PDB file of C-alpha atoms in Angstrom:
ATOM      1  CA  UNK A  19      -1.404   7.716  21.980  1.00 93.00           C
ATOM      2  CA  UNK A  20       1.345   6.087  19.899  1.00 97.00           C
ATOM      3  CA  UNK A  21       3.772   8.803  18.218  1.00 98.00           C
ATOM      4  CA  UNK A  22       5.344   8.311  14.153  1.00 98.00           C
ATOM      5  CA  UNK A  23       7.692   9.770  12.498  1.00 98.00           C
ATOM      6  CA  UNK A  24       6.214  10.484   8.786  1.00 98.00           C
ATOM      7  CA  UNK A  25       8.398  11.419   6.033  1.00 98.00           C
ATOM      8  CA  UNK A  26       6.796  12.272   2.535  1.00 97.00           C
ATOM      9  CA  UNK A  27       7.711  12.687  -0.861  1.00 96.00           C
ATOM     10  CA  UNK A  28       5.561  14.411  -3.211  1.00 92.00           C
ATOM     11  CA  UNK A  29       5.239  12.545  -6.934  1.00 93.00           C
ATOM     12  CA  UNK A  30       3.144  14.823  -8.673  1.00 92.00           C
ATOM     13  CA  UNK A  31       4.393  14.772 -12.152  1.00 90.00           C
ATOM     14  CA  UNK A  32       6.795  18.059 -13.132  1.00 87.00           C
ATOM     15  CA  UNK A  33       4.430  18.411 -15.930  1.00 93.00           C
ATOM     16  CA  UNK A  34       2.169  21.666 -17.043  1.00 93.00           C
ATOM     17  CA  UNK A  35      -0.705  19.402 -15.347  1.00 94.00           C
ATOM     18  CA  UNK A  36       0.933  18.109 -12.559  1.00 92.00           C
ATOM     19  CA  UNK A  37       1.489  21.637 -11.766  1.00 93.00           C
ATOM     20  CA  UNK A  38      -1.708  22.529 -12.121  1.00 95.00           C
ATOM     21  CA  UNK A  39      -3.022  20.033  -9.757  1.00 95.00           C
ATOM     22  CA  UNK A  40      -0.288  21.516  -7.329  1.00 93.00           C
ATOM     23  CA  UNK A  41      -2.080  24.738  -7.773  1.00 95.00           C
ATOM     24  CA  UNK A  42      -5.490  23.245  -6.962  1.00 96.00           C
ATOM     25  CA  UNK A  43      -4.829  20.629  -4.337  1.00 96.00           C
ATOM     26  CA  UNK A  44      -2.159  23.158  -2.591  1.00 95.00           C
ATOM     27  CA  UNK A  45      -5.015  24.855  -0.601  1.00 97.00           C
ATOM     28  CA  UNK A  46      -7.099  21.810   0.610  1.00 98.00           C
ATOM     29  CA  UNK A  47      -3.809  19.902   1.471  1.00 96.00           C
ATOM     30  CA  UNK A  48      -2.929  22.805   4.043  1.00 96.00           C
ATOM     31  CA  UNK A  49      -6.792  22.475   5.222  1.00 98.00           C
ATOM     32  CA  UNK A  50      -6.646  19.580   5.807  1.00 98.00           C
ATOM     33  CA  UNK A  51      -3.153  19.623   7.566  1.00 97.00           C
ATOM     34  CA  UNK A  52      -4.637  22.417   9.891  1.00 98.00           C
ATOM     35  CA  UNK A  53      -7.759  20.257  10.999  1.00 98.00           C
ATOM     36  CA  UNK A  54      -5.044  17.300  11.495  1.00 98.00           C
ATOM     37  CA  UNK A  55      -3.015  19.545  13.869  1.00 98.00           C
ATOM     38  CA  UNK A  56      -6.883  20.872  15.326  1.00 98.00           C
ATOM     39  CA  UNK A  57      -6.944  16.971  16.370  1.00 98.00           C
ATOM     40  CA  UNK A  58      -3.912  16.890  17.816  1.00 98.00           C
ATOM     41  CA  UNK A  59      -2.830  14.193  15.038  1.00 98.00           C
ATOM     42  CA  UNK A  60       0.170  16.323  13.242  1.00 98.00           C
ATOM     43  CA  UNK A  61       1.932  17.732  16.106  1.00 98.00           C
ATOM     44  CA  UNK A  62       5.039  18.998  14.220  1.00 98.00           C
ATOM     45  CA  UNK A  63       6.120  19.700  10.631  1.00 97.00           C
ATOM     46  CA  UNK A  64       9.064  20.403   8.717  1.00 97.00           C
ATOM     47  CA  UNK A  65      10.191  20.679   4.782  1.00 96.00           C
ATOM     48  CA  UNK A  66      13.718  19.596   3.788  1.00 96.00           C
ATOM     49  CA  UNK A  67      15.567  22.013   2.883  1.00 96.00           C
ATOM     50  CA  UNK A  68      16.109  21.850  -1.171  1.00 94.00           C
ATOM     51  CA  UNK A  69      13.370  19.419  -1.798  1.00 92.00           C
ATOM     52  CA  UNK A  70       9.245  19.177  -1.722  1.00 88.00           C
ATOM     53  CA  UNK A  71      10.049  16.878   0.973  1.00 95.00           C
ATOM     54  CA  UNK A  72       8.768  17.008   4.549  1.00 97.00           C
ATOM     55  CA  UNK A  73       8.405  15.112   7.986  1.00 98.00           C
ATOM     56  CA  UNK A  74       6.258  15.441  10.616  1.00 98.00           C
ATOM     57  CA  UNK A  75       6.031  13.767  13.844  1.00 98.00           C
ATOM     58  CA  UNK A  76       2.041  12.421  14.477  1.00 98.00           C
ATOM     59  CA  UNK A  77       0.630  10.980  17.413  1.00 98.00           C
ATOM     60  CA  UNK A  78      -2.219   8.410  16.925  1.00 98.00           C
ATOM     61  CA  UNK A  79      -4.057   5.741  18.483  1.00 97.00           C
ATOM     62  CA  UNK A  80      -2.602   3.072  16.464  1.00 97.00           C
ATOM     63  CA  UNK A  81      -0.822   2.538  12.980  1.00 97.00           C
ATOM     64  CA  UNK A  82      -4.569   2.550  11.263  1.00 98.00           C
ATOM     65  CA  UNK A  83      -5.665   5.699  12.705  1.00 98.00           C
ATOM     66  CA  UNK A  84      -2.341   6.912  11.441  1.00 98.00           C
ATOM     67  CA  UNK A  85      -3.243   5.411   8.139  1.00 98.00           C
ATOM     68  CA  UNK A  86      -6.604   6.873   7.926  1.00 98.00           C
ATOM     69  CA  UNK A  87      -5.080  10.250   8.813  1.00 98.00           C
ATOM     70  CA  UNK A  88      -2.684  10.163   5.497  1.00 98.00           C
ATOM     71  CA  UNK A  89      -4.729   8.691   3.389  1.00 98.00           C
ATOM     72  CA  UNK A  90      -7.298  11.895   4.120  1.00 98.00           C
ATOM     73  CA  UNK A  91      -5.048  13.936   2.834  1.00 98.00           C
ATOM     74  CA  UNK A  92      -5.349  15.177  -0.695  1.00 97.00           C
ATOM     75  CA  UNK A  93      -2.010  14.799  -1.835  1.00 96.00           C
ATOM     76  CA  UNK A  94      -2.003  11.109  -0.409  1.00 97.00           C
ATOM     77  CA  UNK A  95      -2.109   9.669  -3.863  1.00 96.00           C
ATOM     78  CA  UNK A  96       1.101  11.259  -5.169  1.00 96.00           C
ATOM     79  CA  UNK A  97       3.095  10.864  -1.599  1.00 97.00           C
ATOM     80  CA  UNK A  98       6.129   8.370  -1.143  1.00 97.00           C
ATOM     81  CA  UNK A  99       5.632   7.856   2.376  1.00 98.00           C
ATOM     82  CA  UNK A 100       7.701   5.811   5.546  1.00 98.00           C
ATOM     83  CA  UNK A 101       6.740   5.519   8.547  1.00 98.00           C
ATOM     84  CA  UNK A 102       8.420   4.477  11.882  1.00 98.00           C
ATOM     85  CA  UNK A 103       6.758   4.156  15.115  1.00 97.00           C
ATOM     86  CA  UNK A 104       8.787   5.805  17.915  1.00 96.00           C
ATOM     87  CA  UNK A 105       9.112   4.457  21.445  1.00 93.00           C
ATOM     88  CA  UNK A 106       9.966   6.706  24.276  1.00 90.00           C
ATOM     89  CA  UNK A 107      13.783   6.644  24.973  1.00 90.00           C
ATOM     90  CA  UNK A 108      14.850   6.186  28.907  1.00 90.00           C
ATOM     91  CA  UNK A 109      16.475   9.667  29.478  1.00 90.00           C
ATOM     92  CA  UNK A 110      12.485  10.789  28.573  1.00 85.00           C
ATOM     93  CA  UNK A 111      11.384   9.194  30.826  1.00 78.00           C
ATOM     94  CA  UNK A 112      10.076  11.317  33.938  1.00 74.00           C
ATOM     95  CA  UNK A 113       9.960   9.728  37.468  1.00 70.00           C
ATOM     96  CA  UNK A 114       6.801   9.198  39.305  1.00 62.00           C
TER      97      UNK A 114
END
């Protein structure tokens, strides 16, 4: 399993219906999240302090499955999102 760093932004519109979809697509984003962490695909997340912002740190088979993961979510079509692939640093590594 490859790991990523994700971070997201989240473009719904500041608008009486961009709120409103908030309201509605709040509940199955946080599903879905929770059946991504079930799969051991979203091991950690955190917000950013101040902002709708968040990152999370994912572990997937490749940058597809990783793809395919984020694109299930609901949100997916209002998210700014970067992505960097992480590589296990030396002082990680564990003898044997």
């Amino acid at each position: 399993m490859n790991e990523f760093l994700v971070r997201q932004s989240n473009r719904l519109p500041a608008t009486p219906e961009g709120k409103e979809l908030r309201q509605r697509l709040q509940p199955l984003e946080r599903q879905r999240a929770q059946e991504l962490r079930d799969a051991g695909i979203l091991v950690r997340l955190w917000r950013v302090p101040g902002t709708r912002d968040s990152i999370g740190l994912y572990q997937a088979a490749d940058a597809t499955a990783l793809h395919e993961a984020l694109a299930s979510l609901p949100m997916f079509p209002w998210m700014e999102i970067s992505v960097e692939a992480l590589a296990t640093h030396p002082q990680e590594q564990r003898p044997g």
